[in-house]
């Protein structure tokens, strides 16, 4: 990879032409041009309670390097130029400026900035890919899926999209260190007719536990999901979340007499990439689980299985089950064999029944857990004669 060459031009500079950077034959010129007056800048800083910023991340920079330009005063607000590898992925994140206050171009061509999200309700943020991660051009039979994810500080997060057959069609891992802000916009073209997809997101920390770093810094993570130009879902509070979208999606359970149980798990020990999806996964250990319908005289298993983990398996797991509406159910999960040969990091899991969360917790080493859900009473769970 070539090193990034950077030049900045102050907005208040004289109108004399500025010579553009000369990039080598493997690079292309990125230009960020701002269109904002000093009064507009001052008003903007007051309204968002923070200072606007620009981040350009390319593959020559380590993920932990804080390569951010923050505009603390108007004289420092500059147009930006950089030579970036033409055939590699580079991401340009602009925070604080509305999208009509700046323009992007790459390799001499205007770049569509795309959708902005309002971070912490009042801070506009965009992330634009150029080079190999520019948004693809979809066929007439396809629609563009765009997943946007924002976070600041330390967290381990995965999001993925599955088709109706359970195949993973989009996957992204995010491991953040302290004091790093991150905005990932990932795009893929998917068939749009007679299709149903499931978006999953999960990590090792409840997102609404985040507190701002500094009085005015917006640190709350959030994500947005767009399909065929329409917003499917947006959230800034989750440990796990799932969203179905597409024109052929049907209810997962019979809505008249069944309830939906969702089991989520995130195992921070695992790494996964779509590039390795065709390779045979290696099972290192498994979590066993069982869902039963319980009454005072019996317990009947309605669904059970294992969650295998190891190279080639996604760390984010989602299982769905249907049970009779109004029943009392019991979910049991066991930890792996304690003899496995590496450090054990407690996985995080969650149990949801008809959109009500009954459990979200870590699973400590050598501690199996049971969770009762639904219309459970002491009489239905215990035998009054012996317990």
Coordinates of C-alpha atoms in Angstrom, one line a residue, residues 92-274:
X92 CA -14.5 9.2 4.7
X93 CA -16.5 10.1 7.9
X94 CA -17.9 13.6 8.3
X95 CA -19.5 14.6 11.5
X96 CA -21.3 17.8 12.5
X97 CA -21.8 19.3 9.0
X98 CA -25.1 18.9 7.2
X99 CA -24.6 17.1 3.9
X100 CA -25.4 20.2 1.9
X101 CA -22.4 22.0 3.4
X102 CA -19.7 19.9 1.7
X103 CA -18.9 17.9 -1.4
X104 CA -16.7 14.9 -2.0
X105 CA -14.9 13.9 -5.2
X106 CA -12.6 10.9 -5.9
X107 CA -10.5 10.4 -9.0
X108 CA -12.0 13.6 -10.5
X109 CA -15.6 12.3 -10.1
X110 CA -18.3 13.6 -7.7
X111 CA -19.1 11.0 -5.0
X112 CA -22.7 10.5 -3.7
X113 CA -22.5 11.1 0.1
X114 CA -25.6 9.1 0.7
X115 CA -27.8 9.1 3.7
X116 CA -26.9 11.0 6.9
X117 CA -27.9 9.8 10.3
X118 CA -28.7 12.1 13.2
X119 CA -26.3 11.0 16.0
X120 CA -27.6 11.8 19.5
X121 CA -30.6 13.3 17.8
X122 CA -28.9 16.5 16.6
X123 CA -25.4 15.7 15.1
X124 CA -25.5 14.8 11.4
X125 CA -22.9 12.1 10.4
X126 CA -22.1 10.5 7.1
X127 CA -19.7 7.7 6.1
X128 CA -18.8 7.3 2.4
X129 CA -16.7 4.6 0.9
X130 CA -14.4 5.1 -2.1
X131 CA -12.1 2.8 -4.0
X132 CA -12.9 -0.9 -3.5
X133 CA -15.7 -0.2 -0.9
X134 CA -17.7 2.3 -2.9
X135 CA -21.4 1.5 -2.9
X136 CA -22.1 -1.0 -5.8
X137 CA -24.4 -0.3 -8.7
X138 CA -27.3 -2.8 -8.5
X139 CA -29.1 -4.5 -11.3
X140 CA -32.8 -3.8 -12.0
X141 CA -33.7 -7.0 -10.2
X142 CA -31.7 -6.0 -7.1
X143 CA -31.9 -3.5 -4.3
X144 CA -29.1 -1.8 -2.3
X145 CA -28.8 -2.9 1.3
X146 CA -26.9 -0.4 3.5
X147 CA -26.1 -1.0 7.1
X148 CA -24.7 2.0 9.0
X149 CA -23.0 1.5 12.4
X150 CA -21.6 4.2 14.7
X151 CA -19.8 3.8 18.0
X152 CA -17.2 5.5 20.2
X153 CA -14.9 3.9 22.8
X154 CA -14.3 0.2 23.6
X155 CA -16.7 -2.4 22.3
X156 CA -16.8 -5.6 20.3
X157 CA -19.7 -5.7 17.9
X158 CA -20.9 -7.9 15.0
X159 CA -23.7 -7.4 12.5
X160 CA -24.8 -9.7 9.7
X161 CA -27.6 -10.3 7.2
X162 CA -29.0 -13.7 6.4
X163 CA -31.2 -14.7 3.5
X164 CA -34.3 -16.8 3.8
X165 CA -32.2 -20.0 3.6
X166 CA -29.9 -18.9 6.5
X167 CA -27.0 -18.0 4.2
X168 CA -24.9 -15.1 5.4
X169 CA -24.9 -12.4 2.7
X170 CA -23.3 -9.5 4.7
X171 CA -21.1 -9.6 7.7
X172 CA -19.0 -7.1 9.7
X173 CA -16.9 -7.3 12.8
X174 CA -16.0 -4.2 14.8
X175 CA -13.4 -4.2 17.6
X176 CA -12.9 -0.7 19.0
X177 CA -10.3 0.5 21.5
X178 CA -10.5 3.5 23.8
X179 CA -11.2 7.0 22.4
X180 CA -11.8 5.9 18.8
X181 CA -14.9 6.9 17.0
X182 CA -16.0 4.6 14.2
X183 CA -18.7 4.8 11.5
X184 CA -19.0 1.8 9.3
X185 CA -21.3 1.9 6.3
X186 CA -21.5 -1.5 4.5
X187 CA -23.4 -2.0 1.3
X188 CA -24.4 -5.0 -0.9
X189 CA -26.8 -5.6 -3.8
X190 CA -29.5 -8.3 -3.0
X191 CA -32.3 -9.8 -5.1
X192 CA -35.4 -7.7 -4.2
X193 CA -38.3 -9.8 -5.6
X194 CA -39.8 -12.7 -3.5
X195 CA -37.1 -12.2 -0.9
X196 CA -36.9 -12.1 2.9
X197 CA -33.8 -11.2 4.9
X198 CA -32.9 -11.0 8.5
X199 CA -30.5 -8.4 10.0
X200 CA -28.8 -9.3 13.2
X201 CA -26.6 -7.2 15.5
X202 CA -25.0 -8.1 18.9
X203 CA -22.0 -7.5 21.0
X204 CA -20.5 -7.6 24.4
X205 CA -22.1 -4.6 26.0
X206 CA -25.6 -3.1 26.2
X207 CA -25.4 0.0 24.0
X208 CA -27.5 2.3 26.3
X209 CA -25.0 1.7 29.1
X210 CA -22.6 4.1 27.3
X211 CA -21.9 7.5 28.9
X212 CA -20.5 10.5 27.0
X213 CA -16.8 11.0 26.9
X214 CA -16.7 14.6 27.9
X215 CA -19.6 16.8 28.7
X216 CA -20.8 17.4 25.1
X217 CA -19.3 14.4 23.2
X218 CA -22.0 12.2 21.7
X219 CA -20.9 8.7 22.5
X220 CA -24.1 6.7 22.2
X221 CA -23.7 3.9 19.6
X222 CA -26.4 3.6 17.0
X223 CA -27.2 1.8 13.8
X224 CA -29.5 2.3 10.8
X225 CA -30.6 -0.2 8.1
X226 CA -31.7 0.9 4.6
X227 CA -33.1 -1.3 1.9
X228 CA -34.1 -0.1 -1.6
X229 CA -33.7 3.5 -0.4
X230 CA -36.1 3.0 2.6
X231 CA -35.2 3.1 6.3
X232 CA -36.0 -0.4 7.7
X233 CA -35.0 0.2 11.3
X234 CA -32.9 2.5 13.5
X235 CA -31.8 2.0 17.1
X236 CA -29.5 3.4 19.7
X237 CA -30.3 0.9 22.5
X238 CA -29.6 -2.8 22.1
X239 CA -27.6 -5.7 23.4
X240 CA -29.0 -7.8 20.5
X241 CA -31.5 -6.9 17.8
X242 CA -33.1 -8.6 14.8
X243 CA -35.0 -7.0 11.9
X244 CA -36.8 -8.8 9.1
X245 CA -37.2 -7.1 5.7
X246 CA -38.2 -7.9 2.2
X247 CA -41.5 -8.3 0.2
X248 CA -42.0 -12.0 1.0
X249 CA -41.4 -12.0 4.8
X250 CA -44.1 -13.8 6.8
X251 CA -44.7 -14.0 10.6
X252 CA -42.2 -16.4 12.2
X253 CA -44.9 -18.1 14.3
X254 CA -48.7 -18.6 14.0
X255 CA -49.9 -15.3 15.4
X256 CA -53.2 -16.7 16.7
X257 CA -51.9 -19.4 19.0
X258 CA -48.1 -19.3 19.1
X259 CA -45.5 -17.1 20.8
X260 CA -42.0 -16.4 19.4
X261 CA -38.9 -17.2 21.4
X262 CA -35.6 -15.6 20.3
X263 CA -32.2 -16.8 21.6
X264 CA -29.2 -14.6 20.9
X265 CA -25.6 -15.3 21.8
X266 CA -22.3 -13.5 21.2
X267 CA -19.0 -15.3 21.8
X268 CA -16.1 -12.8 21.9
X269 CA -13.5 -15.6 21.5
X270 CA -14.4 -16.1 17.8
X271 CA -13.3 -14.3 14.6
X272 CA -15.2 -14.7 11.3
X273 CA -15.1 -13.3 7.8
X274 CA -17.1 -13.9 4.7

